[in-house]
Short mmCIF file of C-alpha atoms in Angstrom, two decimals:
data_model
loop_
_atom_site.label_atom_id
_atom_site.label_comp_id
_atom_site.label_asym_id
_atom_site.label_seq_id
_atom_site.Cartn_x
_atom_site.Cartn_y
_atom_site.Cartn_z
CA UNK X 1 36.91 -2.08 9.02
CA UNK X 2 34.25 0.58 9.20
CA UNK X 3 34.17 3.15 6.34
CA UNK X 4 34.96 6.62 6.81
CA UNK X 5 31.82 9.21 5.93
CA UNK X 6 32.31 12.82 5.52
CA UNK X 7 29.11 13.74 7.73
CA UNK X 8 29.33 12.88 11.15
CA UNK X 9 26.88 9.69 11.49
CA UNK X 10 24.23 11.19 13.99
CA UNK X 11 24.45 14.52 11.62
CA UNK X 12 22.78 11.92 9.12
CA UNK X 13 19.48 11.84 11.27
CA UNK X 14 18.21 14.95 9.44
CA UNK X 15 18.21 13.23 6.22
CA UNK X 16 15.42 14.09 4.35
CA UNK X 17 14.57 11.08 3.50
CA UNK X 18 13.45 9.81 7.14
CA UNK X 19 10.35 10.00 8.49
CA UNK X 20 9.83 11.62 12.25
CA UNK X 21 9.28 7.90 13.27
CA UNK X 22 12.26 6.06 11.61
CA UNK X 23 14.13 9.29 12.79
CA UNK X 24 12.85 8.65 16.32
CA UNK X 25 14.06 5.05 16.28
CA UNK X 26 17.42 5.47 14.58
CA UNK X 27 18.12 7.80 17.26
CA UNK X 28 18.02 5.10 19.54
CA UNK X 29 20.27 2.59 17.90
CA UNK X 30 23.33 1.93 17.37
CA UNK X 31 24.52 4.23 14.74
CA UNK X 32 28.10 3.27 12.78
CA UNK X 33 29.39 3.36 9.14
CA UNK X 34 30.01 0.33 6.81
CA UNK X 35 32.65 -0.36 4.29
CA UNK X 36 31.34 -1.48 0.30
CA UNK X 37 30.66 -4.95 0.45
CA UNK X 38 29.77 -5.55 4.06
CA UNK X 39 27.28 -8.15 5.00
CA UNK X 40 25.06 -6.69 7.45
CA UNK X 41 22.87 -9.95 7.28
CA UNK X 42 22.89 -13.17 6.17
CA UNK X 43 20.34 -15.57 4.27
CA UNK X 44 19.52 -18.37 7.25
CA UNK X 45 20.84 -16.99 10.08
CA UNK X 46 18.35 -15.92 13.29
CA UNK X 47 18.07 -12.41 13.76
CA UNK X 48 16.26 -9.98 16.50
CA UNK X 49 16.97 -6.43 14.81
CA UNK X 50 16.43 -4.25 11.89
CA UNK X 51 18.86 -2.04 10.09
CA UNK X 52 18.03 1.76 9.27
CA UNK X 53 20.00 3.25 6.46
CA UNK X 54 21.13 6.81 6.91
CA UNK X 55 23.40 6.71 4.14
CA UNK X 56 24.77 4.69 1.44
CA UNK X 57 22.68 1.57 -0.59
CA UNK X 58 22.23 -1.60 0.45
CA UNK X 59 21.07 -4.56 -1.61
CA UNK X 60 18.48 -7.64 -0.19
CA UNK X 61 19.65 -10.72 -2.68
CA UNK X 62 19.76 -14.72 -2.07
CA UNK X 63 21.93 -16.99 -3.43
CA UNK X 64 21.34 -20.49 -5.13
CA UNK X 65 24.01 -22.78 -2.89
CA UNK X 66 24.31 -25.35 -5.79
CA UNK X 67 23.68 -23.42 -9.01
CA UNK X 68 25.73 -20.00 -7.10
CA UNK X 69 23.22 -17.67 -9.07
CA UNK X 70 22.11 -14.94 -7.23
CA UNK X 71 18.48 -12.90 -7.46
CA UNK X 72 18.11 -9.58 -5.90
CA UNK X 73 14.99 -8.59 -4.13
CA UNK X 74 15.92 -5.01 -4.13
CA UNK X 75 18.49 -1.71 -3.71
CA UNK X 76 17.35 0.58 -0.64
CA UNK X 77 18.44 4.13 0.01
CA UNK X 78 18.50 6.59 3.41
CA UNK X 79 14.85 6.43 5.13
CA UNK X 80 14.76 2.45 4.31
CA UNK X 81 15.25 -0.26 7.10
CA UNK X 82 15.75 -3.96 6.16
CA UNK X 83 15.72 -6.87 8.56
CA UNK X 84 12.22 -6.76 9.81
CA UNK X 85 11.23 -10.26 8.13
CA UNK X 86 13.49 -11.78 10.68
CA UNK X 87 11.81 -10.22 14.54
CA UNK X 88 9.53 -12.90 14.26
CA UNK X 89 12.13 -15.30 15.49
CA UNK X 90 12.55 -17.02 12.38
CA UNK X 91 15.84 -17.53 10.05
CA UNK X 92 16.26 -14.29 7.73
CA UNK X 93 14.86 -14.90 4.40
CA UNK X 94 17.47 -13.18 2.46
CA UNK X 95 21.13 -11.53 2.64
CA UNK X 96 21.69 -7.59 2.90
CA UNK X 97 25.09 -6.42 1.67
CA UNK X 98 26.57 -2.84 1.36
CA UNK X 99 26.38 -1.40 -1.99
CA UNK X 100 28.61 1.94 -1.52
CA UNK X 101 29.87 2.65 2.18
CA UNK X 102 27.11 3.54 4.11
CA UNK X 103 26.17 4.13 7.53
CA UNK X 104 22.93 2.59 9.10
CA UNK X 105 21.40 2.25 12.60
CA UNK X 106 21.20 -0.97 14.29
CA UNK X 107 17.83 -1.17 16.06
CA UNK X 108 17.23 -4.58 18.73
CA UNK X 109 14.26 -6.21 18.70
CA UNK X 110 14.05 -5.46 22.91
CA UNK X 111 14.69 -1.07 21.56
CA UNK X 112 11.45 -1.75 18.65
CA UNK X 113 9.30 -3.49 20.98
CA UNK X 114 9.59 -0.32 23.48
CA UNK X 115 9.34 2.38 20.88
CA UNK X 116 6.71 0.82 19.65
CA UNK X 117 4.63 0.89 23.54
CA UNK X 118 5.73 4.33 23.45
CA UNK X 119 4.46 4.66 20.10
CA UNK X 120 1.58 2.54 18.74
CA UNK X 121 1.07 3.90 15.34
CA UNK X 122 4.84 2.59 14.65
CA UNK X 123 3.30 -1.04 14.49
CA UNK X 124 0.89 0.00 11.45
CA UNK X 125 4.04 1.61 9.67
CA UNK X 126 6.01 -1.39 10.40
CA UNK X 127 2.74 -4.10 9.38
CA UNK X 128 2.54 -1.69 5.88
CA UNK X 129 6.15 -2.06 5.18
CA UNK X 130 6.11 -5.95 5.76
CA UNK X 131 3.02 -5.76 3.25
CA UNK X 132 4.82 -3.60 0.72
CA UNK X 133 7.93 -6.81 0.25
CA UNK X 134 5.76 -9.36 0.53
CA UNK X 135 3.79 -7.61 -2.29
CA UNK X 136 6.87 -7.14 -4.26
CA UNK X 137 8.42 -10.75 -3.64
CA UNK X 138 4.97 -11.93 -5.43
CA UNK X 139 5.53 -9.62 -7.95
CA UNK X 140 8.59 -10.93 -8.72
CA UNK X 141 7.94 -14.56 -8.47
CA UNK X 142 4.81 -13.82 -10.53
CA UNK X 143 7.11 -12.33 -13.07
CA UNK X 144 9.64 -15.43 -13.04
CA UNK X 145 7.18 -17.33 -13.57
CA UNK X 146 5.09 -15.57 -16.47
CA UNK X 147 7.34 -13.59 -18.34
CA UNK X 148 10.66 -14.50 -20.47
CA UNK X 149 13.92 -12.96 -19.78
CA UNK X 150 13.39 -10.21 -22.39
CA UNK X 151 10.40 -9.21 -20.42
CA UNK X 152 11.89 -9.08 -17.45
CA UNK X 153 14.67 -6.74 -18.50
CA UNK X 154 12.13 -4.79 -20.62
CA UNK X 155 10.08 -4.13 -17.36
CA UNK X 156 13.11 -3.75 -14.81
CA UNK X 157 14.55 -0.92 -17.39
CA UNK X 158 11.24 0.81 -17.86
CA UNK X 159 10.60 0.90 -13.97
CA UNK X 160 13.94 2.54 -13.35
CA UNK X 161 14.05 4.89 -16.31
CA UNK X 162 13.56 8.86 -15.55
CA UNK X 163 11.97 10.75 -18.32
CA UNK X 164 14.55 13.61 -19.49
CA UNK X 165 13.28 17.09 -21.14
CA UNK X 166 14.53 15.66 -24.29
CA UNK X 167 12.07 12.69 -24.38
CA UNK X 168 14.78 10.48 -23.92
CA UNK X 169 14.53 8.32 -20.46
CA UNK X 170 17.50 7.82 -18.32
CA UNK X 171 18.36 4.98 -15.85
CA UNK X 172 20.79 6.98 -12.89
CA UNK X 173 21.52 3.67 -10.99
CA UNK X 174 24.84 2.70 -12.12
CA UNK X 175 24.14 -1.05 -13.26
CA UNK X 176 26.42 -3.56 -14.70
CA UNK X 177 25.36 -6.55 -16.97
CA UNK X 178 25.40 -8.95 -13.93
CA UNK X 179 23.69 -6.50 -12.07
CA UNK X 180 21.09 -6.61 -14.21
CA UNK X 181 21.08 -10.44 -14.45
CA UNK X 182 20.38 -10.57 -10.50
CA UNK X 183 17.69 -8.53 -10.88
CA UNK X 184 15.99 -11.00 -12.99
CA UNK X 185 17.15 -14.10 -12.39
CA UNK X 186 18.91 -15.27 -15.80
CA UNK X 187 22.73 -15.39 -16.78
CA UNK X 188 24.90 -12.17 -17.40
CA UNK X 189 25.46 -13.83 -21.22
CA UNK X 190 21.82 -13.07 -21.82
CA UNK X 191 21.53 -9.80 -20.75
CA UNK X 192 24.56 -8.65 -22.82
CA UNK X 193 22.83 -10.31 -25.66
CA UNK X 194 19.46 -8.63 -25.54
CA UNK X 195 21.13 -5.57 -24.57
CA UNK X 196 23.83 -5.65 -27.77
CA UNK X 197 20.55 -6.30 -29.63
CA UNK X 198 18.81 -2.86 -28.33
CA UNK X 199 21.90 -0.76 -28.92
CA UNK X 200 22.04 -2.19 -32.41
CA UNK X 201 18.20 -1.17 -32.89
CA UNK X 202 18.85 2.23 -31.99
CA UNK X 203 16.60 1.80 -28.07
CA UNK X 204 19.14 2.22 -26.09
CA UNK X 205 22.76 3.82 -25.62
CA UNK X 206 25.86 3.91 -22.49
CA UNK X 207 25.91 7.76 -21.39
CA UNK X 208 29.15 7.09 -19.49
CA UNK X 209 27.96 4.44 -17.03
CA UNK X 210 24.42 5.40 -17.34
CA UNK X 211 21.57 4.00 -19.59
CA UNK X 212 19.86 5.83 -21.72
CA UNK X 213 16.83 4.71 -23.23
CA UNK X 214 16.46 6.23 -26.98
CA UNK X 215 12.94 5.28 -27.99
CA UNK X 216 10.31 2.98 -26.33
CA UNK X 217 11.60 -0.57 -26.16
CA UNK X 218 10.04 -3.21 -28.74
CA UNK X 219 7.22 -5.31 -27.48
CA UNK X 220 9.00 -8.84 -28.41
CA UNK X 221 12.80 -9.87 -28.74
#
């Protein structure tokens, strides 16, 4: 069942957050609000459309069939769209599911292709984006494949940490242990582990259900 939002979803167009172009675009799809935990695509299946977010987050992740472990590519926000490996006909190459109820625009292939006659720059915005994942899915594998699990975490943490005017760094997503073990591809057992460790050290701390990061975190583990 759809989720309810408190702004009207076409009064979520003037998010700040969306470019005149994506604006353009979203205006033009399908516009409707999703409950937590909705798939809006799934890993294999053939898809011919894209998926604006107005509101809400979303989360790009694949699953191992046999092992059941999961790895997330990535948590996207209003003025994001996610779906656009799939227009070339292809099977999608991951799984998008609702993080928080959202609302998003559902774009067809057959809607892009004439917005993007209309409006030819769109194409380069839409190549740079394709550019910007596939740069980030190398990063990651790159990182799998070069760095241990304490290295992974360190770097995840530091990249989502926001320096406070205390000197103290502060992570606002709202992540859980297994959160954090999707992220980088190991068990939630280890990440509790390193993570007891840091506390104990005095690097980090649990503000509520934020993280706080105390001091800068150790080279090694």
């Amino acid at each position: 069942m759809p989720a309810s939002t408190s702004a009207a979803p076409r009064d979520l167009l003037d998010h700040p957050a969306l470019t005149d172009s994506v604006r353009e675009l979203a205006r033009r799809g399908l516009i409707a609000p999703h409950a937590k935990g909705t798939l809006l695509i799934q890993e294999g299946d053939v898809g011919d459309s894209i998926h604006i977010i107005l509101s809400g987050r979303l989360r790009s992740f694949s699953v191992d069939m046999q092992s059941g472990r999961e790895i997330t590519y990535g948590i996207y926000g209003p003025g994001e769209y996610l779906g656009e490996m799939g227009l070339d006909g292809g099977p999608r190459s991951a799984s998008v599911i609702t993080l928080e109820p959202s609302v998003c625009a559902l774009v067809r292939r057959a809607t892009l292709d004439q917005y993007i006659a209309e409006h030819p720059a769109f194409a380069f915005e839409l190549l740079a984006k394709v550019i910007r994942r596939a740069r980030a899915t190398t990063l990651t594998a790159r990182q799998m494949a070069l760095q241990d699990v304490y290295g992974r975490l360190k770097a995840l943490l530091e990249s989502l940490a926001e320096a406070q005017p205390d000197g103290t760094r502060i992570i606002q997503e709202r992540l859980t242990h297994q959160d954090i073990a999707n992220r980088i591809g190991c068990t939630r057992e280890m990440v509790s582990r390193v993570m007891r460790d840091l506390e104990l050290g005095g690097h980090v701390q649990h503000q509520g259900s934020l993280i706080e990061l105390l001091t800068p975190l150790p080279a090694r583990w």
